[in-house]
Short mmCIF file of C-alpha atoms and ligand atoms in Angstrom, two decimals:
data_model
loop_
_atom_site.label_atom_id
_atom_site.label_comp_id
_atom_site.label_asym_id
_atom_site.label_seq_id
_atom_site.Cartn_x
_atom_site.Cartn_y
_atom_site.Cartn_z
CA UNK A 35 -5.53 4.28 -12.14
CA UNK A 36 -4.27 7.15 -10.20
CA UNK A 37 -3.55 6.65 -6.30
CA UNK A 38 -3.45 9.32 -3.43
CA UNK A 39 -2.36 8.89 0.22
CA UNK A 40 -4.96 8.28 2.91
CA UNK A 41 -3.74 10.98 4.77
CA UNK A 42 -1.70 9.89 7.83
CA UNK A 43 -2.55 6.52 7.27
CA UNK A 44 -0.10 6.48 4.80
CA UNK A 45 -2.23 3.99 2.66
CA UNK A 46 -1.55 4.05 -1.26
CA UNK A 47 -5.18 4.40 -2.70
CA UNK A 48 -7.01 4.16 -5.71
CA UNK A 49 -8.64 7.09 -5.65
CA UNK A 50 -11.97 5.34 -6.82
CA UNK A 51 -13.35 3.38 -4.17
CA UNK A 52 -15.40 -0.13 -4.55
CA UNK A 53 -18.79 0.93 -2.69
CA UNK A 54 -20.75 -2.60 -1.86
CA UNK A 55 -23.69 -1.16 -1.26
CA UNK A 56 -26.15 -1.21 -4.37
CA UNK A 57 -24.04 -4.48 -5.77
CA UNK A 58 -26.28 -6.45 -8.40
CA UNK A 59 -29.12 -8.12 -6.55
CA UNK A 60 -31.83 -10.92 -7.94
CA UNK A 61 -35.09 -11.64 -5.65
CA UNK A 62 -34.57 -8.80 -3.14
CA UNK A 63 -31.84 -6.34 -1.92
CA UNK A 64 -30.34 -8.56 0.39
CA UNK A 65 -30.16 -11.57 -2.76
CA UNK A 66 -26.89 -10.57 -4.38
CA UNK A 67 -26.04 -11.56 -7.45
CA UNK A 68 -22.63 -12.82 -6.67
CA UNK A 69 -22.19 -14.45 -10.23
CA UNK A 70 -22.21 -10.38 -11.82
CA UNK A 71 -20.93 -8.88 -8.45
CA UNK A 72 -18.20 -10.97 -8.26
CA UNK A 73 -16.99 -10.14 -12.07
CA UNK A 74 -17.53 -6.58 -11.45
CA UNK A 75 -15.30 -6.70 -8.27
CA UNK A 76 -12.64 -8.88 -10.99
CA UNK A 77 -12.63 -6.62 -13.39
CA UNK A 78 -12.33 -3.35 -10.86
CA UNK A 79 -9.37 -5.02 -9.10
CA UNK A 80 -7.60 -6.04 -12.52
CA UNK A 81 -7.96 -2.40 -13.58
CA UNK A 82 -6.36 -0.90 -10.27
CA UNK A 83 -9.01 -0.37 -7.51
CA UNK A 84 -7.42 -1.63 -4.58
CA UNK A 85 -10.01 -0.61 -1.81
CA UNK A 86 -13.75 -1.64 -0.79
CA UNK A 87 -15.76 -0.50 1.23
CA UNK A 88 -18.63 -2.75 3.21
CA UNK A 89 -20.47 -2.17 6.15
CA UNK A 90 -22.25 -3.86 8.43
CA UNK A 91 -25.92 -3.40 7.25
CA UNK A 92 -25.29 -3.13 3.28
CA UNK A 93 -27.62 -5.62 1.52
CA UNK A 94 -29.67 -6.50 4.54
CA UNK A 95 -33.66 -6.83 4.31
CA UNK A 96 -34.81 -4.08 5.62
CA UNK A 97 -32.94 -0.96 6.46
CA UNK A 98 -30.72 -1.68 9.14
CA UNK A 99 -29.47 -5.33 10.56
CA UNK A 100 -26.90 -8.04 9.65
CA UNK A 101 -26.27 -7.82 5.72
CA UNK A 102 -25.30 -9.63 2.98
CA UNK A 103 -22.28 -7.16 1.67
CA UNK A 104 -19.49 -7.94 4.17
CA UNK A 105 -20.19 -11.94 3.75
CA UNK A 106 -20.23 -11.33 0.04
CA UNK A 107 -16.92 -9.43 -0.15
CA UNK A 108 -15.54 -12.20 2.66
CA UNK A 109 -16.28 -15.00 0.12
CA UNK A 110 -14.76 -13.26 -2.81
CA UNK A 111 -11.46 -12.40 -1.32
CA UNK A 112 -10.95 -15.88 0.14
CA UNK A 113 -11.67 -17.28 -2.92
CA UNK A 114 -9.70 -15.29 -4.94
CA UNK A 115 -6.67 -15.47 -2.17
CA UNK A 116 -6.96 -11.43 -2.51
CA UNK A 117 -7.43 -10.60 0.93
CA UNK A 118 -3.59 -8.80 1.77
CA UNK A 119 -3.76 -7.52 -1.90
CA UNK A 120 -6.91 -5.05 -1.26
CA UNK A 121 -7.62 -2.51 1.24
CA UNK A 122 -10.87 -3.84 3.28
CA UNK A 123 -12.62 -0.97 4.70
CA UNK A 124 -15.61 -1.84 7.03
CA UNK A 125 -17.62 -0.15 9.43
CA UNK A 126 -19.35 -0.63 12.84
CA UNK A 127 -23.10 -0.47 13.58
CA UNK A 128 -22.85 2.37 16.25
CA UNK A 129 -26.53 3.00 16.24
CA UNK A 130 -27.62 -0.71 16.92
CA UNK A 131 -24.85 -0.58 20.29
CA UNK A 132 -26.71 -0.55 23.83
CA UNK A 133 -23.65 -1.60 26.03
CA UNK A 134 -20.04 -1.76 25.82
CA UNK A 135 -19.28 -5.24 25.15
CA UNK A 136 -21.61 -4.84 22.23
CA UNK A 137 -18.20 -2.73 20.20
CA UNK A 138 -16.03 -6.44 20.29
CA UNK A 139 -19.41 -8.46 19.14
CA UNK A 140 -19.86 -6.44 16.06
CA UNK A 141 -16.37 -6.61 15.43
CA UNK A 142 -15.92 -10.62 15.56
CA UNK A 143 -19.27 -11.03 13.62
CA UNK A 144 -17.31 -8.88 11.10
CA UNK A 145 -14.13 -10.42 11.05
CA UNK A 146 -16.18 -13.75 10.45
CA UNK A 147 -18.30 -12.43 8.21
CA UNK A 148 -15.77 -11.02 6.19
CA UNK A 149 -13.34 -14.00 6.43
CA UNK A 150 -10.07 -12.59 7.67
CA UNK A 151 -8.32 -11.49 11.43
CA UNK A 152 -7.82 -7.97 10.79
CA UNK A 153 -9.84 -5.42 8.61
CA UNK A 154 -7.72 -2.35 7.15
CA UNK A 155 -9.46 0.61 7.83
CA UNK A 156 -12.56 0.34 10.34
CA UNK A 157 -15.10 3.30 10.74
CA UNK A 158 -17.76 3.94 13.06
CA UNK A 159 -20.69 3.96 10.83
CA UNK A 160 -22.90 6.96 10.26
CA UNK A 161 -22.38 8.73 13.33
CA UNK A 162 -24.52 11.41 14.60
CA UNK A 163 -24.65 13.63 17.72
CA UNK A 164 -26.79 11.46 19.65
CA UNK A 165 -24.59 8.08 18.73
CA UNK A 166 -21.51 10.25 19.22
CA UNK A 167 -22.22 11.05 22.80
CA UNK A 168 -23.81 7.28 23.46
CA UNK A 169 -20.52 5.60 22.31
CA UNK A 170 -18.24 8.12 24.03
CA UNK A 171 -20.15 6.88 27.08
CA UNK A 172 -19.73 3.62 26.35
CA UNK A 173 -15.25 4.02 25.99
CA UNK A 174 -15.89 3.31 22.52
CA UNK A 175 -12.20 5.39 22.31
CA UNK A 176 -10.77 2.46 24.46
CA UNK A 177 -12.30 -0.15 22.37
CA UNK A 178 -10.70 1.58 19.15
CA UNK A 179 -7.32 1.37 21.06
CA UNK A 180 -7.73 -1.76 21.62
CA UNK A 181 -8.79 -2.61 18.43
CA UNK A 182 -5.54 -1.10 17.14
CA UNK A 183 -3.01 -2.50 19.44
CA UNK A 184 -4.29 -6.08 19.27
CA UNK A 185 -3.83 -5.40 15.42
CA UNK A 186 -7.86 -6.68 14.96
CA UNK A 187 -7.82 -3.13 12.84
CA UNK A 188 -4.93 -1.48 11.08
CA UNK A 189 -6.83 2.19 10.78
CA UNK A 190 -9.87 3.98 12.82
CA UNK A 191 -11.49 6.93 11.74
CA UNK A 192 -15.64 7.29 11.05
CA UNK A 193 -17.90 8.24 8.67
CA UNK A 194 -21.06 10.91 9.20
CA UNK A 195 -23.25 13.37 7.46
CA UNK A 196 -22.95 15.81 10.49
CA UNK A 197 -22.64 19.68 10.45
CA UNK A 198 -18.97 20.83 10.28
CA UNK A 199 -19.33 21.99 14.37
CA UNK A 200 -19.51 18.69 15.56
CA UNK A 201 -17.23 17.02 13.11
CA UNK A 202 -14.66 19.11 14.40
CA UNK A 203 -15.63 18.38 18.15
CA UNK A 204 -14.95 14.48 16.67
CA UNK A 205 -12.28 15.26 15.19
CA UNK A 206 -10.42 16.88 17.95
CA UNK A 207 -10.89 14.41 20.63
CA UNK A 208 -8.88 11.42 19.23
CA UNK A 209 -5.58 11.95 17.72
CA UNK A 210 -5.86 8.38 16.19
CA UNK A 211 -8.79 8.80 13.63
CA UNK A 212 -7.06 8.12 10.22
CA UNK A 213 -9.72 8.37 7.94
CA UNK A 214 -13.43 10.52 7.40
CA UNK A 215 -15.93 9.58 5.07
CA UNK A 216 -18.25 12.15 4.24
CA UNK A 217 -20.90 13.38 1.59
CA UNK A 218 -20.03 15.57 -1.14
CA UNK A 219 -20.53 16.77 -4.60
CA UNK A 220 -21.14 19.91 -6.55
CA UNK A 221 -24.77 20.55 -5.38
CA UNK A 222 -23.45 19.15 -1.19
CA UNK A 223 -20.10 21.86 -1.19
CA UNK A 224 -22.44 23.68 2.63
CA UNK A 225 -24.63 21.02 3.20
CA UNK A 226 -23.41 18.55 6.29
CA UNK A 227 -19.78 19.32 6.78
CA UNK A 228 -18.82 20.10 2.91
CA UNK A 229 -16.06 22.07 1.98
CA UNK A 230 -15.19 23.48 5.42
CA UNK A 231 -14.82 19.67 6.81
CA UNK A 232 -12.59 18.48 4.19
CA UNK A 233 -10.63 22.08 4.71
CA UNK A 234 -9.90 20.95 7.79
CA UNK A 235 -9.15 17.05 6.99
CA UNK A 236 -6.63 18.64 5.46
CA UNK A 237 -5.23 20.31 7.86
CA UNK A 238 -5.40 17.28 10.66
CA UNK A 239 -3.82 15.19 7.59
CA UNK A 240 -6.92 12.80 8.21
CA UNK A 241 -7.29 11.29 4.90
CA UNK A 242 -10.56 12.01 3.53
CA UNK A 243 -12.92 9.65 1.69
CA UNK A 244 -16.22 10.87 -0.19
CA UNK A 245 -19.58 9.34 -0.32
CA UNK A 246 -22.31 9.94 -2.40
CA UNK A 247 -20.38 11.86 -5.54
CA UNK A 248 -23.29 11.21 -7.30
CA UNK A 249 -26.08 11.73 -5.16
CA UNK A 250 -27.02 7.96 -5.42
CA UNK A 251 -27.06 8.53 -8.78
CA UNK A 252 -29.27 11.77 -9.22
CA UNK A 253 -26.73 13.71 -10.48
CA UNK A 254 -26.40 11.47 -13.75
CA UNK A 255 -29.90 10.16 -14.16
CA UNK A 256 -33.09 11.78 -15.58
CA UNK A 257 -31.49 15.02 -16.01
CA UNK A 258 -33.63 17.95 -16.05
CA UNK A 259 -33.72 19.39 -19.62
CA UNK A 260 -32.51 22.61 -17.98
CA UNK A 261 -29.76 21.25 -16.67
CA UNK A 262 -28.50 19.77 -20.09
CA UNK A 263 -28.64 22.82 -21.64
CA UNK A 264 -25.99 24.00 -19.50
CA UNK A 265 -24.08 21.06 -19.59
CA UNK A 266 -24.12 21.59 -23.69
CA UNK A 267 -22.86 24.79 -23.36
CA UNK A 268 -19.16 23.42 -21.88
CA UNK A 269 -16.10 23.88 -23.59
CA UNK A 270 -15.10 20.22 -22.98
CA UNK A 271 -17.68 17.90 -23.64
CA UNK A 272 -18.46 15.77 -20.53
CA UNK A 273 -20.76 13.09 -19.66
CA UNK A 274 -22.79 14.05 -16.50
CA UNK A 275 -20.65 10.85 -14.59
CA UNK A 276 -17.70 12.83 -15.47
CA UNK A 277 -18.52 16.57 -14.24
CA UNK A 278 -19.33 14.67 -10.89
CA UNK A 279 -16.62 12.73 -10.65
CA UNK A 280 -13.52 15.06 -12.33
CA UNK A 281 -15.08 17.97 -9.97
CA UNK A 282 -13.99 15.78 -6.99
CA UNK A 283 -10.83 14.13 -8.35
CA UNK A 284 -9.61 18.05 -8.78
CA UNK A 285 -9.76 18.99 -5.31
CA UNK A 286 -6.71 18.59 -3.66
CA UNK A 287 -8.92 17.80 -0.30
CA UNK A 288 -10.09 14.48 -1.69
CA UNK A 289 -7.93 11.18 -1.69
CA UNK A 290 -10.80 8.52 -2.48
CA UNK A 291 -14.03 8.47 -4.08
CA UNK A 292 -16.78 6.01 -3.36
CA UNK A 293 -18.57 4.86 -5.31
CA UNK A 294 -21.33 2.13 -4.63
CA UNK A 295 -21.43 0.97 -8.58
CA UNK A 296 -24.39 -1.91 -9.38
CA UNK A 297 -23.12 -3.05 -13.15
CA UNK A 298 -19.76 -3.86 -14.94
CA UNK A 299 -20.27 -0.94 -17.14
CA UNK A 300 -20.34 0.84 -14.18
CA UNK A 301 -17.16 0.07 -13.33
CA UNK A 302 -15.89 0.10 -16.44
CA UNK A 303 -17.34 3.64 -16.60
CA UNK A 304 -15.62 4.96 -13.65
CA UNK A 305 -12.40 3.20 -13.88
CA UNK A 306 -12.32 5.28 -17.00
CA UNK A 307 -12.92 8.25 -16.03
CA UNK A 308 -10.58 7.57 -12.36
CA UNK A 309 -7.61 6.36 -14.75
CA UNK A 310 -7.05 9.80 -16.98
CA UNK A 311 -6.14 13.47 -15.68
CA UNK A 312 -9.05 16.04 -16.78
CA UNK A 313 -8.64 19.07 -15.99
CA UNK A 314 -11.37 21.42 -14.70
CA UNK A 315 -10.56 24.79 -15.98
CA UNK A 316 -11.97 28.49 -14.57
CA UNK A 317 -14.95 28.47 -16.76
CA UNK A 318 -15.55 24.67 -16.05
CA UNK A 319 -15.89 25.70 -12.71
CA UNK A 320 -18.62 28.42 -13.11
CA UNK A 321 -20.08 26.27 -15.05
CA UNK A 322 -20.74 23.58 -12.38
CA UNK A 323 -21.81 26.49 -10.14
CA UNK A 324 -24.14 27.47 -12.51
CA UNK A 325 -25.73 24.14 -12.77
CA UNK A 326 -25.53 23.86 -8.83
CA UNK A 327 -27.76 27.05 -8.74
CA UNK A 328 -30.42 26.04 -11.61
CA UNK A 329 -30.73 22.54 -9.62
CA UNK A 330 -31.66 24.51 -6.42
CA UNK A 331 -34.19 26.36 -8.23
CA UNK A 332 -36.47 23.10 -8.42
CA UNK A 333 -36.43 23.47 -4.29
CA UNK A 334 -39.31 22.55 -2.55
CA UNK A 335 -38.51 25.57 -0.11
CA UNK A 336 -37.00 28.21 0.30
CA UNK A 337 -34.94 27.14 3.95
CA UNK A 338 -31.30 28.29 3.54
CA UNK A 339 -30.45 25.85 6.50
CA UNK A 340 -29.11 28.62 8.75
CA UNK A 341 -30.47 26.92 11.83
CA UNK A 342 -31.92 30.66 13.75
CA UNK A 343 -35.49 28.19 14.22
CA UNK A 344 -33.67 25.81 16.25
CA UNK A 345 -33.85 24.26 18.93
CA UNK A 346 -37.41 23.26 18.37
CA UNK A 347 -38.67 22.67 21.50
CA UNK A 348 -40.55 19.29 20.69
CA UNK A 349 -37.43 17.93 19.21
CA UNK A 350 -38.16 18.77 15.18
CA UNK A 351 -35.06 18.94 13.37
CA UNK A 352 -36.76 21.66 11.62
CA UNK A 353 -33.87 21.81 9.51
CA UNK A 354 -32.88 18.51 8.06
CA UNK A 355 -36.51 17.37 7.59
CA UNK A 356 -37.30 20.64 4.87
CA UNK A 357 -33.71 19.61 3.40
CA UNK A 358 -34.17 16.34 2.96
CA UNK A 359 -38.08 17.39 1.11
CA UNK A 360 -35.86 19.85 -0.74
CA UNK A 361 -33.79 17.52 -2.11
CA UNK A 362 -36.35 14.95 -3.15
CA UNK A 363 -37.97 17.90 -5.11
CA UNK A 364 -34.95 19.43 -6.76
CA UNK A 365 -33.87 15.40 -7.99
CA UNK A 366 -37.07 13.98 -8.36
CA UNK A 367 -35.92 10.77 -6.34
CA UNK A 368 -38.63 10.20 -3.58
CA UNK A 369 -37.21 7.02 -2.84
CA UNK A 370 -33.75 7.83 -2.57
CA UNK A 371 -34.64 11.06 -0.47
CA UNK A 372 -37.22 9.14 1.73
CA UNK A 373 -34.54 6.45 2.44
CA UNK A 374 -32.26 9.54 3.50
CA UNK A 375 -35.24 10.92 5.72
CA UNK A 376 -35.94 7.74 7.52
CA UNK A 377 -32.33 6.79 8.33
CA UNK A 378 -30.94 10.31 9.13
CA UNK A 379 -33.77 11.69 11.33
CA UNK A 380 -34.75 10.02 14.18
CA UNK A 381 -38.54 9.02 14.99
CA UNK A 382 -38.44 11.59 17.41
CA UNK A 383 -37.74 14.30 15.04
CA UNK A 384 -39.27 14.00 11.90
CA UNK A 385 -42.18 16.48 10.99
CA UNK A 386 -44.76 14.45 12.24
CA UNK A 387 -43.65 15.80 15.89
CA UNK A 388 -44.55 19.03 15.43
CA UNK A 389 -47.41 20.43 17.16
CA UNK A 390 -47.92 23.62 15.58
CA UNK A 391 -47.12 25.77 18.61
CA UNK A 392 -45.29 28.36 16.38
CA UNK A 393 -42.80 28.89 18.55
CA UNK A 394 -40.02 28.65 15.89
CA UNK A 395 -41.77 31.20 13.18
CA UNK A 396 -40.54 34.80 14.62
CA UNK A 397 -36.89 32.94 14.22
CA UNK A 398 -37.34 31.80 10.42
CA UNK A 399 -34.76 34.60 8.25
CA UNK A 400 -36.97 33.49 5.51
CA UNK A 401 -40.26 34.27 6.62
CA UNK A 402 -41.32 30.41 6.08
CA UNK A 403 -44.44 29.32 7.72
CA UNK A 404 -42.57 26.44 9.59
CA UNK A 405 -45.32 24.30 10.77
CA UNK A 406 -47.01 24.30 7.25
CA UNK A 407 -44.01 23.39 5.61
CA UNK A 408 -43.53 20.20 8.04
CA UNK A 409 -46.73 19.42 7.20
CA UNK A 410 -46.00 18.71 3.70
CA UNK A 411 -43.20 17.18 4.74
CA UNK A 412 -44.95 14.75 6.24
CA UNK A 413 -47.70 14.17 3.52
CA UNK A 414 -44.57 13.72 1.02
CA UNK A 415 -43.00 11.50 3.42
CA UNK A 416 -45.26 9.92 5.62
CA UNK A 417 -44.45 7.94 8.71
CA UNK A 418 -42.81 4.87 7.60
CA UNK A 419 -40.10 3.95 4.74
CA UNK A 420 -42.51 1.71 3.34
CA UNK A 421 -44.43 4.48 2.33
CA UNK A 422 -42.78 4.25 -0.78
S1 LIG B 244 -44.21 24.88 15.32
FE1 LIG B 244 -43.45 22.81 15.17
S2 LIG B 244 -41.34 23.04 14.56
FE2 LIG B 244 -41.99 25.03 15.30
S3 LIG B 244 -41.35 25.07 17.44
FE3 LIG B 244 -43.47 24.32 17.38
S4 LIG B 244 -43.30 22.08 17.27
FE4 LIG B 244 -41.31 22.94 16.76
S1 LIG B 245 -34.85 29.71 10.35
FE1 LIG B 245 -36.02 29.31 8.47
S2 LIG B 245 -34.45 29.32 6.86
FE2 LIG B 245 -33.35 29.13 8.80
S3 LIG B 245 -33.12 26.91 9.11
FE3 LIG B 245 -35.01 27.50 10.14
S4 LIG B 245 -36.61 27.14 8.62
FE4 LIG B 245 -34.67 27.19 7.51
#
């Protein structure tokens, strides 16, 4: 295994991450299979992972609310008397806090879920420009203080998939924040805060921590025949798990990988690929560009994301909800992309709340016929998760 510091944190890590999230489950997603989770955690520990990451909802029922993951992870650590040898990295249900007290209630049903007195690194879970300015109303930068001088938490920071404009605006207001977690991978490099945010990471020594290197998967599963061909004509031969993986590990802007991994050969798989240097040359890199490109070319759109329709003025994140269609057409995961849809946009701003009033078209740099394309946003997605 090869291990990176956390940026000012100063935390040795593996630099692949245990991701809890899509553990091996029986009767339903919040029935773990602890017998195969737990030797999956055993073997990733034995072979040099030495962080995981929970969170407060992983493995509940439905999509948010109390899960299964953090008591799961509490149990194995106590019972393996592993809990000062591994890195527990949690995070806090931001969205789900009305009122200030609300911060220290979510952090002792942690600690008990989890079984200890102090987590390593805490994060404030998923947090968006609406959450952002809710908690910052509610001190939540007092309760992280707090958090850190009573010694509850060792390490703050937060984890988001928000543009690189507000990231920064995060970023900037709290000296303390240790640690970001944020989506990337080949096809994500201007999409959410991508290369620019860990750029600056960097430069704030804020150790950075990715999520989603796969795409949930869709970068290594039912690849698109066009996409092969490309892959076939590398150099170095590489498994699809290994592009996506060795693209990260050869930025010098990423210190840990996460990866939410649901079988031992999984973990086998990564630890693998984590443990050995592999180089990505010149032409490895145009390579990946070039398969970037031919992925984009199954869009379901043509938006470019530049954001000249917005504001919509009935509340439409015009631009997220023909990204997230986008996406589900150029991996052919509706699931995956619906699950992204429902729990990034809010209710209030998902294409079913737009009236057609065409305010936004003389904006659109691509000529796109904004109201029709919400609508087939909506008929792709409908109006509830279940949907699917
Ligand atoms: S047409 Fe729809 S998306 Fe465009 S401004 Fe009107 S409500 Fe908003
Ligand atoms: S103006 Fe057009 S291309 Fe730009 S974000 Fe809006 S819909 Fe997409």
């Amino acid at each position: 295994m090869i291990y990176n510091t956390l940026g000012k944190s100063g935390l040795e890590v593996s630099r692949l991450g245990f991701g809890t999230m899509r553990l091996p489950t029986k009767a339903n997603n919040a029935d773990i299979d602890k017998q195969e989770a737990s030797k999956m955690l055993e073997y990733g520990i034995e072979n040099g992972i030495n962080i995981i990451d929970t969170a407060y909802p992983y493995h509940a029922e439905g999509l948010s609310g109390s899960g299964e993951s953090e008591k799961f992870v509490g149990e194995f650590l106590k019972e393996n008397s592993l809990r000062d040898e591994i890195i527990l990295q949690t995070k806090s249900p931001v969205w789900a806090v009305e009122e200030k007290s609300d911060f220290d209630r979510f952090l002792e049903i942690q600690l008990e879920k989890l079984q200890t007195d102090y987590i390593d690194v805490y994060l404030l879970h998923s947090l968006t420009v609406p959450d952002w300015t809710k908690v910052k109303n509610l001190d939540v930068l007092d309760f992280l203080d707090d958090c850190l001088s009573s010694g509850k938490v060792k390490h703050v920071g937060f984890s988001s998939h928000i543009e690189i404009d507000y990231m920064v605006e995060i970023l900037d207001e709290y000296p303390k924040w240790e640690v970001a977690l944020t989506q990337m991978n080949y096809l994500d490099e201007y999409y959410q805060s991508g290369v620019m945010g860990l750029n600056y990471l960097k430069e704030m020594n804020v150790g950075s921590m990715i999520m989603e290197p796969l795409r949930g998967g869709r970068l290594v599963n039912n690849i698109p025949s066009e996409i092969q061909n490309l892959w076939d004509m590398a150099e170095t031969k590489r498994t699809p798990v290994e592009w996506a993986l060795q693209y990260l590990w050869n930025r010098d802007d990423v210190d840990c990988v996460l990866s939410g991994m649901t079988s031992l050969e999984q973990v086998r798989q990564n630890i693998e690929i984590a443990s050995r240097i592999d180089e990505i040359s010149q032409n490895d890199q145009e390579l990946i560009r070039e398969v970037a490109r031919t992925y984009r070319t199954f869009l379901g759109n043509r938006c470019t994301r530049c954001g000249y329709c917005m504001p919509c003025p009935h509340g439409v994140d015009i631009i997220n909800c023909l990204t997230e269609y986008n996406i589900a057409h150029m991996m052919g995961d509706p699931k995956a992309s619906a699950m992204q849809y429902f729990s990034l946009i809010d209710e209030d701003s998902r294409a079913d709340n737009c009236v057609g009033c065409n305010e936004c078209l003389p904006f659109c740099t691509q000529m796109l016929n904004i109201p029709e394309e919400l609508e087939k946003v909506y008929e792709y997605f409908g109006d509830e998760f279940d949907h699917f």
